[in-house]
Short mmCIF file of C-alpha atoms in Angstrom, two decimals:
data_model
loop_
_atom_site.label_atom_id
_atom_site.label_comp_id
_atom_site.label_asym_id
_atom_site.label_seq_id
_atom_site.Cartn_x
_atom_site.Cartn_y
_atom_site.Cartn_z
CA MET A 1 0.00 0.00 0.00
CA GLU A 2 1.23 3.48 -0.89
CA ASN A 3 2.67 5.56 1.92
CA TYR A 4 1.24 9.05 2.16
CA PRO A 5 1.89 11.86 1.83
CA ILE A 6 3.67 11.62 -1.51
CA CYS A 7 5.74 14.75 -2.08
CA LEU A 8 6.16 16.13 -5.60
CA ALA A 9 7.87 19.05 -7.28
CA ALA A 10 5.71 20.09 -10.20
CA TYR A 11 4.83 22.82 -12.66
CA SER A 12 2.37 23.35 -15.48
CA THR A 13 3.54 23.56 -19.08
CA ASP A 14 0.82 26.12 -19.90
CA LYS A 15 1.97 29.67 -20.70
CA ASP A 16 -0.55 30.98 -18.14
CA ARG A 17 1.68 29.65 -15.37
CA ILE A 18 3.21 33.13 -15.34
CA LYS A 19 -0.06 34.34 -13.76
CA SER A 20 0.24 31.89 -10.87
CA SER A 21 2.33 32.31 -7.73
CA SER A 22 4.50 29.29 -8.44
CA GLY A 23 3.87 26.21 -10.59
CA GLY A 24 0.27 26.70 -11.75
CA ILE A 25 -0.97 23.30 -10.54
CA PHE A 26 -4.16 24.66 -8.97
CA ALA A 27 -5.25 26.03 -12.36
CA GLU A 28 -4.71 22.70 -14.10
CA ILE A 29 -6.77 20.78 -11.55
CA ALA A 30 -9.44 23.50 -11.67
CA LYS A 31 -9.70 23.13 -15.45
CA ARG A 32 -10.34 19.37 -15.15
CA VAL A 33 -13.00 19.92 -12.51
CA ILE A 34 -14.79 22.44 -14.74
CA ASP A 35 -14.46 20.06 -17.70
CA ASN A 36 -16.42 17.59 -15.56
CA SER A 37 -19.16 20.21 -15.02
CA GLY A 38 -17.87 20.79 -11.50
CA ILE A 39 -17.51 23.85 -9.29
CA VAL A 40 -14.28 25.52 -8.19
CA VAL A 41 -14.13 27.54 -4.97
CA GLY A 42 -11.22 29.77 -4.06
CA ALA A 43 -10.11 33.23 -2.99
CA THR A 44 -10.18 36.33 -5.17
CA ILE A 45 -9.33 39.97 -4.46
CA ASP A 46 -11.17 43.19 -5.29
CA THR A 47 -9.72 46.60 -6.10
CA GLU A 48 -9.94 47.73 -2.46
CA GLY A 49 -7.76 44.83 -1.37
CA LYS A 50 -10.55 42.75 0.15
CA VAL A 51 -10.03 39.02 -0.30
CA TYR A 52 -13.07 36.77 -0.34
CA HIS A 53 -14.06 33.26 -1.37
CA LYS A 54 -16.32 32.68 -4.34
CA TYR A 55 -17.27 29.83 -6.65
CA ILE A 56 -16.74 29.71 -10.41
CA THR A 57 -18.08 27.51 -13.19
CA THR A 58 -16.02 28.52 -16.25
CA LYS A 59 -12.35 28.30 -17.20
CA GLU A 60 -12.29 32.02 -18.00
CA GLU A 61 -12.87 32.73 -14.30
CA ILE A 62 -9.96 30.62 -13.03
CA TYR A 63 -7.55 33.53 -13.32
CA ASP A 64 -9.57 35.36 -10.63
CA LEU A 65 -8.65 32.62 -8.16
CA MET A 66 -5.00 32.23 -9.13
CA GLY A 67 -2.12 33.70 -7.19
CA SER A 68 -1.38 34.26 -3.51
CA LYS A 69 -3.31 36.89 -1.57
CA TYR A 70 -1.64 37.87 1.67
CA VAL A 71 -4.82 38.97 3.40
CA GLN A 72 -7.34 36.89 5.35
CA SER A 73 -10.20 35.78 3.13
CA ASP A 74 -13.86 36.45 3.91
CA VAL A 75 -15.49 33.04 3.43
CA GLY A 76 -19.00 34.43 3.78
CA MET A 77 -21.64 31.76 3.18
CA VAL A 78 -19.54 29.74 0.72
CA TYR A 79 -19.67 26.58 2.87
CA LYS A 80 -23.43 26.52 2.38
CA SER A 81 -22.97 26.84 -1.37
CA VAL A 82 -20.48 23.95 -1.36
CA LYS A 83 -22.97 21.79 0.53
CA SER A 84 -25.71 22.66 -1.94
CA PHE A 85 -23.55 21.80 -4.97
CA LEU A 86 -22.52 18.49 -3.41
CA LYS A 87 -26.17 17.60 -2.79
CA GLU A 88 -26.76 18.18 -6.50
CA GLY A 89 -24.09 15.58 -7.22
CA LYS A 90 -21.55 18.05 -8.57
CA GLN A 91 -17.82 17.72 -8.04
CA VAL A 92 -16.45 20.62 -5.98
CA LEU A 93 -12.84 21.77 -5.66
CA PHE A 94 -12.31 23.93 -2.57
CA CYS A 95 -9.02 25.72 -1.97
CA GLY A 96 -8.30 27.64 1.22
CA THR A 97 -6.13 27.92 4.31
CA PRO A 98 -5.74 24.77 6.44
CA CYS A 99 -8.16 26.12 9.06
CA GLN A 100 -10.74 27.04 6.42
CA ALA A 101 -10.49 23.56 4.94
CA GLN A 102 -11.00 22.00 8.36
CA GLY A 103 -13.90 24.35 9.01
CA LEU A 104 -15.55 23.08 5.83
CA ILE A 105 -14.95 19.45 6.82
CA ASN A 106 -16.56 20.09 10.21
CA TYR A 107 -19.47 21.95 8.63
CA LEU A 108 -20.13 19.09 6.21
CA ARG A 109 -19.61 16.52 9.00
CA GLY A 110 -17.03 14.74 6.87
CA LYS A 111 -15.42 14.62 3.42
CA PRO A 112 -17.85 13.63 0.63
CA ASP A 113 -16.33 11.72 -2.29
CA LYS A 114 -17.21 14.53 -4.69
CA LEU A 115 -15.29 17.10 -2.65
CA ILE A 116 -11.65 17.86 -3.51
CA LEU A 117 -9.93 19.73 -0.70
CA MET A 118 -6.78 21.73 -1.31
CA ASP A 119 -4.94 23.72 1.32
CA PHE A 120 -1.53 25.36 1.14
CA ILE A 121 1.58 25.96 3.16
CA CYS A 122 0.34 28.91 5.17
CA HIS A 123 2.57 31.47 6.85
CA GLY A 124 -0.40 33.26 8.42
CA VAL A 125 -2.98 35.87 7.43
CA PRO A 126 -2.93 39.68 7.81
CA SER A 127 -6.13 41.69 8.21
CA PHE A 128 -7.98 43.59 5.50
CA LYS A 129 -7.66 46.76 7.58
CA VAL A 130 -3.86 46.66 7.42
CA PHE A 131 -3.73 45.97 3.71
CA ASN A 132 -6.47 48.44 2.78
CA THR A 133 -4.69 51.16 4.76
CA TYR A 134 -1.44 50.34 2.99
CA LEU A 135 -3.14 50.42 -0.44
CA LYS A 136 -4.56 53.87 0.22
CA GLU A 137 -1.12 55.14 1.20
CA ILE A 138 0.62 53.98 -1.95
CA SER A 139 -2.29 54.73 -4.31
CA GLU A 140 -2.74 58.38 -3.33
CA GLY A 141 -6.28 58.54 -4.70
CA ARG A 142 -5.64 56.62 -7.92
CA GLU A 143 -8.24 54.00 -8.87
CA ILE A 144 -6.88 50.46 -8.77
CA ASP A 145 -7.29 48.11 -11.71
CA ARG A 146 -5.47 44.99 -10.44
CA ILE A 147 -3.39 43.84 -7.47
CA ASN A 148 -0.70 41.18 -7.76
CA PHE A 149 1.25 40.05 -4.69
CA ARG A 150 3.51 37.78 -6.72
CA ASP A 151 4.28 39.32 -10.11
CA LYS A 152 6.91 37.13 -11.83
CA GLU A 153 8.08 39.51 -14.54
CA ASN A 154 11.54 39.46 -12.92
CA GLY A 155 11.33 35.73 -12.27
CA TRP A 156 9.70 33.57 -9.61
CA LEU A 157 12.51 33.93 -7.05
CA ASP A 158 12.55 37.73 -7.37
CA TYR A 159 8.80 38.27 -7.46
CA SER A 160 7.34 41.75 -7.02
CA PHE A 161 4.35 43.31 -5.30
CA LYS A 162 2.52 45.12 -8.09
CA VAL A 163 -0.51 47.40 -8.32
CA LYS A 164 -1.80 48.51 -11.70
CA TYR A 165 -3.96 51.64 -11.80
CA LYS A 166 -6.76 52.53 -14.20
CA ASN A 167 -4.87 55.62 -15.38
CA GLY A 168 -2.00 53.42 -16.55
CA ASP A 169 0.33 54.02 -13.60
CA VAL A 170 2.05 51.06 -11.96
CA PHE A 171 3.40 50.66 -8.44
CA LYS A 172 5.93 47.82 -8.32
CA THR A 173 8.61 46.78 -5.84
CA ILE A 174 10.63 43.60 -5.34
CA PHE A 175 9.12 41.78 -2.35
CA ARG A 176 12.21 42.21 -0.17
CA ASP A 177 12.00 46.00 -0.61
CA ASN A 178 8.25 46.28 -0.07
CA ASN A 179 7.14 47.40 3.40
CA TYR A 180 3.90 45.41 3.41
CA MET A 181 5.67 42.20 2.39
CA LYS A 182 8.39 42.87 4.98
CA GLY A 183 5.78 43.23 7.72
CA PHE A 184 4.04 40.05 6.57
CA ILE A 185 7.21 37.97 6.47
CA ILE A 186 8.51 39.34 9.79
CA ASN A 187 5.12 38.59 11.44
CA PHE A 188 4.18 42.11 12.49
CA PHE A 189 0.49 41.77 11.73
CA LEU A 190 -0.72 38.18 11.48
CA ARG A 191 -3.99 37.05 13.06
CA PRO A 192 -3.51 36.05 16.74
CA SER A 193 -4.55 32.43 16.05
CA CYS A 194 -1.79 32.16 13.42
CA TYR A 195 0.78 32.33 16.20
CA GLU A 196 -0.90 29.31 17.82
CA CYS A 197 -1.81 27.42 14.64
CA GLY A 198 -2.86 23.81 15.18
CA PHE A 199 -2.95 22.87 11.50
CA LYS A 200 0.74 22.39 10.77
CA GLY A 201 2.41 19.14 9.75
CA ILE A 202 2.83 16.95 6.71
CA ASN A 203 -0.22 14.80 7.48
CA ARG A 204 -3.44 16.68 6.82
CA ASN A 205 -7.16 16.09 6.38
CA THR A 206 -7.11 17.69 2.95
CA ASP A 207 -6.41 15.85 -0.31
CA ILE A 208 -3.58 18.06 -1.57
CA THR A 209 -1.34 20.62 0.13
CA MET A 210 0.35 23.12 -2.19
CA GLY A 211 3.24 25.49 -1.75
CA ASP A 212 6.33 27.04 -3.32
CA PHE A 213 9.40 24.88 -3.71
CA TRP A 214 11.75 27.40 -2.15
CA GLY A 215 15.34 26.18 -2.18
CA ILE A 216 14.86 24.18 -5.36
CA GLU A 217 18.04 25.66 -6.84
CA GLU A 218 19.91 23.97 -3.97
CA GLU A 219 17.90 20.76 -3.58
CA GLU A 220 16.87 19.98 -7.16
CA PRO A 221 18.82 22.36 -9.44
CA ASP A 222 18.06 20.35 -12.58
CA PHE A 223 14.32 20.83 -11.99
CA TYR A 224 14.42 24.59 -11.43
CA ASP A 225 12.34 26.78 -13.74
CA LYS A 226 12.35 30.58 -13.58
CA ASN A 227 8.57 30.76 -13.96
CA GLY A 228 7.94 28.87 -10.74
CA VAL A 229 7.85 25.38 -9.28
CA SER A 230 5.24 24.10 -6.84
CA VAL A 231 5.59 21.52 -4.15
CA LEU A 232 2.64 19.18 -3.66
CA LEU A 233 1.81 16.85 -0.80
CA LEU A 234 -0.61 14.17 -1.93
CA HIS A 235 -2.46 12.80 1.09
CA ASN A 236 -4.51 9.98 -0.43
CA GLU A 237 -5.52 8.01 -3.52
CA LYS A 238 -7.91 10.73 -4.66
CA ALA A 239 -5.02 13.19 -4.80
CA LYS A 240 -2.82 10.74 -6.66
CA GLN A 241 -5.56 10.23 -9.27
CA LEU A 242 -5.97 14.00 -9.68
CA ILE A 243 -2.30 14.32 -10.59
CA THR A 244 -2.57 11.34 -12.93
CA ASP A 245 -5.47 13.10 -14.67
CA ILE A 246 -3.33 16.17 -15.46
CA ILE A 247 -0.02 14.40 -16.06
CA ASP A 248 -0.12 15.36 -19.75
CA VAL A 249 0.03 19.08 -18.94
CA ILE A 250 2.53 19.15 -16.07
CA VAL A 251 6.13 18.21 -15.34
CA SER A 252 6.61 16.48 -11.98
CA LYS A 253 9.19 14.71 -9.88
CA GLU A 254 8.89 12.87 -6.58
CA ILE A 255 11.05 14.41 -3.86
CA ASP A 256 11.80 14.00 -0.17
CA VAL A 257 9.52 16.13 1.99
CA GLU A 258 12.55 17.11 4.11
CA GLU A 259 13.78 19.16 1.14
CA VAL A 260 10.60 21.21 1.46
CA ILE A 261 10.66 21.61 5.24
CA LYS A 262 14.26 22.83 5.12
CA HIS A 263 13.35 25.86 3.02
CA ASN A 264 9.63 26.27 3.74
CA PRO A 265 9.30 25.60 7.48
CA SER A 266 5.75 27.00 7.58
CA LEU A 267 4.68 23.52 6.50
CA VAL A 268 5.38 22.22 10.00
CA LYS A 269 6.18 25.26 12.13
CA THR A 270 3.92 28.01 13.47
CA SER A 271 4.91 31.62 12.79
CA GLU A 272 6.36 33.27 15.87
CA LYS A 273 4.63 36.42 17.07
CA HIS A 274 6.95 39.39 16.65
CA ILE A 275 7.68 41.28 19.84
CA MET A 276 6.59 44.48 18.03
CA HIS A 277 3.19 43.11 16.96
CA ASP A 278 1.17 45.25 19.35
CA LEU A 279 3.35 48.31 18.81
CA PHE A 280 2.72 48.06 15.08
CA PHE A 281 -1.05 48.18 15.61
CA MET A 282 -0.78 51.04 18.10
CA THR A 283 1.18 53.14 15.58
CA MET A 284 -0.57 52.00 12.40
CA ARG A 285 -3.17 54.78 12.66
CA ARG A 286 -0.42 57.11 11.40
CA GLY A 287 0.22 54.88 8.41
CA VAL A 288 1.36 51.33 7.68
CA ASN A 289 4.59 52.43 6.00
CA ARG A 290 5.43 54.73 8.88
CA ALA A 291 4.64 52.05 11.48
CA ILE A 292 6.83 49.45 9.77
CA GLU A 293 9.73 51.80 9.10
CA GLY A 294 9.55 53.08 12.68
CA ILE A 295 10.33 49.52 13.81
CA ILE A 296 12.80 48.25 11.22
CA LYS A 297 14.44 51.60 10.31
CA PRO A 298 13.82 53.75 13.41
CA ASN A 299 15.07 57.28 13.89
CA LYS A 300 16.67 58.27 17.21
CA LEU A 301 13.38 59.00 18.95
CA GLN A 302 11.82 55.79 17.66
CA LYS A 303 14.83 53.79 18.84
CA VAL A 304 14.20 55.04 22.37
CA ARG A 305 10.49 54.29 22.06
CA ASN A 306 11.17 50.79 20.75
CA LYS A 307 13.60 50.06 23.57
CA ILE A 308 11.10 51.17 26.22
CA TYR A 309 8.37 49.12 24.53
CA ARG A 310 10.52 45.97 24.50
CA GLY A 311 11.16 46.37 28.20
CA ILE A 312 7.48 46.75 28.98
CA TYR A 313 6.60 43.84 26.71
CA LYS A 314 8.99 41.51 28.51
CA LEU A 315 7.38 42.42 31.83
CA TYR A 316 3.87 41.77 30.51
CA SER A 317 4.58 39.21 27.78
CA LYS A 318 1.66 37.01 28.80
CA THR A 319 -0.78 39.83 28.17
CA SER A 320 -1.75 41.30 24.82
CA LEU A 321 -3.00 44.84 24.44
CA PHE A 322 -5.61 43.49 22.05
CA GLN A 323 -7.08 40.46 23.82
CA PRO A 324 -10.63 41.29 24.99
CA LYS A 325 -12.65 38.25 25.93
CA ASP A 326 -16.06 37.20 24.70
CA LYS A 327 -18.55 38.13 27.38
CA THR A 328 -21.46 36.10 26.01
CA THR A 329 -23.46 34.63 28.87
CA GLY A 330 -26.63 32.66 29.46
CA LYS A 331 -27.65 29.85 27.12
CA ALA A 332 -25.56 31.18 24.24
CA PRO A 333 -22.26 29.26 23.93
CA VAL A 334 -18.92 31.01 24.24
CA LEU A 335 -17.36 30.91 20.77
CA TYR A 336 -13.89 31.80 22.02
CA THR A 337 -12.29 32.96 25.22
CA GLU A 338 -9.23 34.68 23.76
CA LYS A 339 -8.48 35.75 20.23
CA ASP A 340 -5.95 33.04 19.53
CA LYS A 341 -8.85 30.60 19.98
CA CYS A 342 -10.60 31.77 16.81
CA CYS A 343 -9.19 31.39 13.29
CA GLY A 344 -12.05 33.29 11.61
CA CYS A 345 -13.03 30.44 9.28
CA TYR A 346 -16.78 31.31 9.23
CA ALA A 347 -17.86 27.72 9.94
CA CYS A 348 -20.01 28.86 12.86
CA VAL A 349 -21.65 31.56 10.74
CA ASN A 350 -22.56 29.05 8.04
CA THR A 351 -23.91 26.42 10.40
CA CYS A 352 -26.09 28.51 12.75
CA PRO A 353 -29.69 27.28 12.17
CA LYS A 354 -31.07 30.66 13.26
CA GLY A 355 -28.64 32.76 11.24
CA ILE A 356 -27.82 34.89 14.28
CA ILE A 357 -24.01 34.74 14.18
CA SER A 358 -22.28 37.64 12.45
CA MET A 359 -18.66 38.66 12.04
CA ARG A 360 -17.43 41.84 13.68
CA GLU A 361 -14.13 43.64 13.07
CA ASP A 362 -11.81 44.26 16.01
CA GLN A 363 -9.19 47.00 16.47
CA GLU A 364 -6.63 45.11 14.38
CA GLY A 365 -9.07 44.63 11.51
CA PHE A 366 -9.68 40.89 12.01
CA MET A 367 -13.18 39.46 11.94
CA TYR A 368 -14.59 37.56 14.93
CA PRO A 369 -17.98 35.86 15.35
CA VAL A 370 -20.61 37.42 17.59
CA ILE A 371 -23.83 35.70 18.67
CA ASP A 372 -27.11 37.56 19.12
CA LYS A 373 -27.67 36.01 22.54
CA ASN A 374 -31.28 37.20 22.68
CA LEU A 375 -32.14 34.89 19.78
CA CYS A 376 -29.76 31.99 20.54
CA VAL A 377 -31.45 28.66 21.32
CA GLY A 378 -28.30 27.11 22.78
CA CYS A 379 -28.03 24.27 20.25
CA ASN A 380 -24.20 24.45 20.24
CA SER A 381 -24.03 23.80 16.49
CA CYS A 382 -21.44 26.57 16.21
CA ILE A 383 -19.17 24.97 18.78
CA LYS A 384 -19.41 21.56 17.13
CA VAL A 385 -18.10 22.81 13.78
CA CYS A 386 -15.29 24.97 15.20
CA PRO A 387 -11.98 23.66 13.81
CA ILE A 388 -10.13 24.82 16.89
CA ASN A 389 -12.60 22.63 18.81
CA ASN A 390 -13.55 24.85 21.74
CA SER A 391 -15.19 22.92 24.55
CA ILE A 392 -18.96 23.29 24.76
CA ASN A 393 -20.08 25.90 27.23
CA LYS A 394 -22.17 24.22 29.88
CA ASN A 395 -24.73 26.41 31.59
#
């Protein structure tokens, strides 16, 4: 019997791979699903920088779902749509973060045969508020036409953050020189639950885990391609068959998963909360660029401020300045006690039989579920689907 996961390096031979973040494998699988009259669900981004999940039914729409978006996605009521399509007997491909995928599994009470689940090697998710603020700063009133976090015009390894404006202007910087990408990589503004992520590891409940094959020039130099190479973890027979179905349009090679972990540790390791996380959010009201530069390139006054902040942080390291607790009482269950206990997957919103759970933005710009306790019947459906698996509140 085959041992799973099987780890592959792979890339599409289609010219449209240049539009993907790495090897373009998601697009190839999506095409086959649509050829089978199936539905593809993934994240897209609008011109204000909001990322949200939607479903598509045509190949022309696949481009909307391609590419990395370094902002937390609003899942909305997509889980309900997935359930409806599955009931109709349609094949559904769902791609999302590991916690979103687990939220869908819990919502569906399992993994139907017609469902293809893809997650990816996730570093963590920033909030829409941070990214939208940053966009406004760099755009200076110009209308945005398209946002690309991973433009590969200079090659996959030297990708750029790029914003194209409707007036023809372009903002473009290599990722290592871009303040937003620096803050993301250094972990200034990830969601609190990302620093306590329970969905790491090479063994997952999804069918396929995707990621970039960073370090390929060292580990597999003969397989390197400047337009991007993906790494795939196939977790079961379904995944293996999916790759077999697209073998005529991809190039692939089996590799040792340790080659991946060495250069992409987010596969197995949780991002570490930066000591300046809270300081960033306290100073962000004056601008994202200014907040980031005040930490990584501080002037004399900021150096003093940063030193004082570090000292205070070490004294109160077990307390966050942004950790209010859910005060829901009575028969309504407690959805989370602290913010690192909620990944914002929207499973509870989708499953509530009364439709009385909504998402509310906090000071950092992350969305958290809130129950209308006056209408709650105490069924605990929301707790049962939570991927972080909070214990049921007993009254």
